CSV table of C-alpha atoms in Angstrom, one decimal:
chain,number,residue,atom,x,y,z
E,1,ASN,CA,0.0,0.0,0.0
E,2,ILE,CA,1.6,3.3,-1.2
E,3,SER,CA,-0.1,5.5,1.3
E,4,THR,CA,0.9,3.2,4.2
E,5,ASP,CA,4.5,3.3,3.0
E,6,ILE,CA,4.5,7.1,2.8
E,7,THR,CA,3.0,7.4,6.3
E,8,GLU,CA,5.6,5.0,7.8
E,9,ARG,CA,8.4,6.8,6.0
E,10,LYS,CA,7.2,10.1,7.3
E,11,GLN,CA,7.0,8.7,10.9
E,12,ILE,CA,10.6,7.5,10.6
E,13,GLU,CA,11.8,10.9,9.3
E,14,GLU,CA,10.0,12.7,12.2
E,15,LYS,CA,11.5,10.2,14.7
E,16,ILE,CA,15.0,10.8,13.4
E,17,ASN,CA,14.5,14.6,13.3
E,18,LEU,CA,13.2,14.7,16.8
E,19,LEU,CA,16.1,12.6,18.1
E,20,GLN,CA,18.6,14.8,16.3
E,21,ILE,CA,17.1,18.0,17.7
E,22,LEU,CA,17.0,16.6,21.3
E,23,SER,CA,20.5,15.1,21.0
E,24,HIS,CA,21.9,18.4,19.8
E,25,LEU,CA,20.3,20.3,22.6
E,26,ILE,CA,21.4,17.9,25.2
E,27,GLY,CA,25.0,17.8,23.8
E,28,GLU,CA,25.1,21.6,23.9
E,29,ALA,CA,23.8,21.9,27.5
E,30,ASN,CA,26.3,22.8,30.2
E,31,ASP,CA,25.3,20.0,32.5
E,32,PHE,CA,22.8,17.2,33.1
E,33,ASN,CA,20.2,19.4,34.7
E,34,SER,CA,20.4,21.9,32.0
E,35,ALA,CA,20.0,19.1,29.4
E,36,LEU,CA,16.8,17.9,31.2
E,37,HIS,CA,15.4,21.4,31.1
E,38,ALA,CA,16.2,21.9,27.4
E,39,ALA,CA,14.7,18.5,26.5
E,40,ILE,CA,11.4,19.2,28.3
E,41,ILE,CA,11.0,22.6,26.8
E,42,LYS,CA,11.7,21.3,23.3
E,43,ILE,CA,9.3,18.3,23.6
E,44,CYS,CA,6.5,20.7,24.7
E,45,GLU,CA,7.3,23.1,21.9
E,46,ILE,CA,7.1,20.3,19.3
E,47,THR,CA,4.0,18.6,20.6
E,48,GLY,CA,2.1,21.7,21.7
E,49,TRP,CA,1.3,19.9,25.0
E,50,ALA,CA,0.1,22.0,27.9
E,51,MET,CA,3.1,21.4,30.2
E,52,GLY,CA,6.0,19.2,31.1
E,53,GLU,CA,7.8,18.5,34.4
E,54,VAL,CA,11.1,16.8,35.3
E,55,TRP,CA,11.5,14.9,38.5
E,56,ILE,CA,14.9,13.6,39.7
E,57,PRO,CA,15.8,11.3,42.6
E,58,SER,CA,17.1,13.1,45.7
E,59,SER,CA,20.7,12.8,46.7
E,60,LYS,CA,19.8,9.9,49.1
E,61,GLY,CA,17.5,8.4,46.5
E,62,ILE,CA,14.5,8.3,48.9
E,63,VAL,CA,12.1,10.6,47.0
E,64,LEU,CA,11.7,12.3,43.6
E,65,GLU,CA,12.2,16.0,43.7
E,66,TYR,CA,10.8,18.6,41.4
E,67,CYS,CA,13.5,19.8,39.0
E,68,TYR,CA,12.1,21.8,36.1
E,69,GLU,CA,8.8,22.7,34.5
E,70,ASN,CA,7.7,24.1,31.2
E,71,TYR,CA,4.2,25.5,30.6
E,72,THR,CA,3.0,26.5,27.2
E,73,ILE,CA,-0.7,27.3,27.0
E,74,SER,CA,-2.0,29.3,29.9
E,75,ASN,CA,-1.4,31.1,33.2
E,76,SER,CA,-3.4,28.3,34.9
E,77,SER,CA,-0.6,25.9,33.8
E,78,LYS,CA,1.8,28.1,35.6
E,79,LYS,CA,-0.4,28.0,38.7
E,80,PHE,CA,-0.3,24.2,38.5
E,81,ALA,CA,3.5,24.2,38.2
E,82,GLU,CA,3.8,26.5,41.3
E,83,HIS,CA,1.5,24.1,43.2
E,84,SER,CA,3.9,21.2,42.3
E,85,GLN,CA,7.2,22.9,43.1
E,86,GLY,CA,7.2,22.1,46.8
E,87,LEU,CA,6.2,18.4,46.4
E,88,THR,CA,8.2,15.2,46.6
E,89,PHE,CA,7.1,11.7,45.6
E,90,PRO,CA,8.3,8.5,47.3
E,91,ILE,CA,8.7,5.5,45.1
E,92,GLY,CA,5.3,4.1,44.0
E,93,ILE,CA,3.4,7.2,45.0
E,94,GLY,CA,1.7,9.5,42.5
E,95,LEU,CA,2.3,9.4,38.7
E,96,PRO,CA,6.1,10.3,39.1
E,97,GLY,CA,6.6,7.8,41.9
E,98,ARG,CA,4.8,5.0,40.0
E,99,VAL,CA,6.9,5.5,36.9
E,100,TRP,CA,10.0,5.6,39.1
E,101,SER,CA,9.0,2.3,40.7
E,102,SER,CA,8.0,0.4,37.5
E,103,LYS,CA,10.7,1.9,35.2
E,104,ARG,CA,7.9,1.9,32.6
E,105,TYR,CA,5.9,4.7,31.0
E,106,GLU,CA,2.4,5.3,32.2
E,107,LEU,CA,-0.4,7.1,30.4
E,108,LEU,CA,-3.4,8.6,32.1
E,109,LYS,CA,-5.9,9.4,29.4
E,110,ASP,CA,-8.5,10.9,31.8
E,111,ILE,CA,-7.6,12.7,35.0
E,112,SER,CA,-10.6,13.3,37.1
E,113,VAL,CA,-11.2,14.7,40.6
E,114,ASN,CA,-12.3,11.3,41.8
E,115,ASP,CA,-9.3,9.5,40.5
E,116,PRO,CA,-7.2,8.5,43.5
E,117,ILE,CA,-4.1,7.6,41.4
E,118,PHE,CA,-3.4,11.2,40.3
E,119,LEU,CA,-2.8,13.1,43.5
E,120,ARG,CA,-2.9,16.6,42.0
E,121,SER,CA,-6.1,16.1,39.9
E,122,THR,CA,-8.0,19.1,41.3
E,123,ALA,CA,-5.2,21.5,40.5
E,124,ALA,CA,-4.6,19.8,37.1
E,125,LEU,CA,-8.2,20.2,36.0
E,126,GLU,CA,-8.3,23.8,37.1
E,127,ALA,CA,-5.3,24.2,34.7
E,128,GLY,CA,-7.2,22.6,31.8
E,129,ILE,CA,-5.1,19.5,32.0
E,130,ARG,CA,-7.0,16.3,31.2
E,131,SER,CA,-4.3,13.7,30.4
E,132,GLY,CA,-0.7,12.9,31.5
E,133,LEU,CA,2.2,10.8,30.2
E,134,GLY,CA,4.9,9.7,32.6
E,135,ILE,CA,8.2,8.6,31.0
E,136,PRO,CA,11.2,7.2,32.9
E,137,VAL,CA,14.8,7.9,31.8
E,138,VAL,CA,16.5,4.6,32.6
E,139,THR,CA,20.2,3.8,32.3
E,140,ASN,CA,21.8,0.6,33.7
E,141,ASP,CA,18.5,-0.4,35.2
E,142,ARG,CA,18.4,2.8,37.2
E,143,VAL,CA,15.9,5.7,36.8
E,144,ILE,CA,17.9,9.0,36.5
E,145,ALA,CA,14.9,11.2,35.8
E,146,VAL,CA,11.1,11.1,35.2
E,147,PHE,CA,9.4,13.3,32.6
E,148,ILE,CA,5.7,14.0,33.1
E,149,LEU,CA,4.0,15.5,30.0
E,150,TYR,CA,0.5,17.0,30.3
E,151,MET,CA,-2.2,17.4,27.6
E,152,SER,CA,-5.5,19.2,27.5
E,153,GLY,CA,-7.1,16.0,26.2
E,154,TYR,CA,-6.1,12.7,24.6
E,155,ASN,CA,-6.9,12.2,20.9
E,156,LYS,CA,-5.3,10.9,17.7
E,157,LYS,CA,-2.8,13.8,17.5
E,158,GLU,CA,-1.8,13.3,21.2
E,159,GLU,CA,-1.5,9.6,20.7
E,160,TYR,CA,0.7,10.1,17.6
E,161,PHE,CA,3.1,12.4,19.6
E,162,ALA,CA,3.1,10.1,22.6
E,163,ASN,CA,4.1,7.2,20.4
E,164,LEU,CA,6.8,9.4,18.7
E,165,ILE,CA,8.3,10.3,22.1
E,166,LEU,CA,8.2,6.7,23.4
E,167,SER,CA,9.8,5.4,20.1
E,168,ILE,CA,13.0,7.5,20.8
E,169,LEU,CA,13.1,6.9,24.5
E,170,PRO,CA,16.0,4.3,24.5
E,171,GLN,CA,18.2,6.6,22.4
E,172,LEU,CA,17.1,9.7,24.4
E,173,SER,CA,18.0,7.9,27.7
E,174,SER,CA,21.4,7.0,26.3
E,175,VAL,CA,22.2,10.6,25.3
E,176,LEU,CA,21.1,11.9,28.7
E,177,GLN,CA,23.2,9.2,30.4
E,178,ARG,CA,26.3,10.4,28.6
E,179,LYS,CA,25.6,13.9,29.8
E,180,LEU,CA,25.3,12.7,33.4
E,181,ALA,CA,28.5,10.7,33.0
E,182,GLU,CA,30.3,13.9,31.8
E,183,ASP,CA,29.0,15.7,35.0
E,184,LEU,CA,30.2,12.9,37.2
E,185,LEU,CA,33.6,12.9,35.5
E,186,ARG,CA,33.9,16.7,36.0
E,187,MET,CA,33.0,16.4,39.6
E,188,SER,CA,35.6,13.6,40.1
E,189,GLU,CA,38.3,15.6,38.4
E,190,TYR,CA,37.4,18.7,40.5
E,191,LYS,CA,37.6,16.7,43.8
E,192,TYR,CA,40.9,15.2,42.8
E,193,LYS,CA,42.3,18.6,41.8
E,194,THR,CA,41.1,20.1,45.1
E,195,LEU,CA,42.6,17.2,47.1
E,196,ILE,CA,46.0,17.7,45.4
E,197,GLU,CA,45.9,21.5,45.9
E,198,ASN,CA,45.2,21.0,49.6
E,199,LEU,CA,47.9,18.5,50.3
E,200,PRO,CA,50.5,19.8,52.9
E,201,GLN,CA,53.6,21.2,51.3
E,202,LYS,CA,56.8,19.3,52.1
């Protein structure tokens, strides 16, 4: 079928294009956190989704902490972001915590006030958010970040973009892992240099 072939070819091209854009942004970022921020902004820009968040494990790895947000469609999205900034999520709790625990993406097509599995549903609905997609960034069987992407509803367009993002997730995780490794190497070199500089003089 010619039309099917054209559609598949277009999807492959868009997948490659998205991965190239994100890889370039991540590569140009100063550090791992800046790379996460650049990625969430660009994903929301490309998809037109209402908002995105990044959650990262705390230094002790006990909870997920709010790292970055990007809101694109309304001031109410900004209000929802402000509501979220002081929160943390233990493993298995809330959408970020469940994605952290399972190491698998999770899609909530319909967030409602009576839905106990989405803990911020009231604030989300006030912001015009109806659907959410949680995506783990996993390297060496360890979650190094969780992206949460929000939509005003879930339809064929949203489904297409969700599948597009999920299709590049292994490669995206690999690129982010390299950026994290660069950070860790820099920190190690800095500590070594500081140690040498502080050795007593003979």
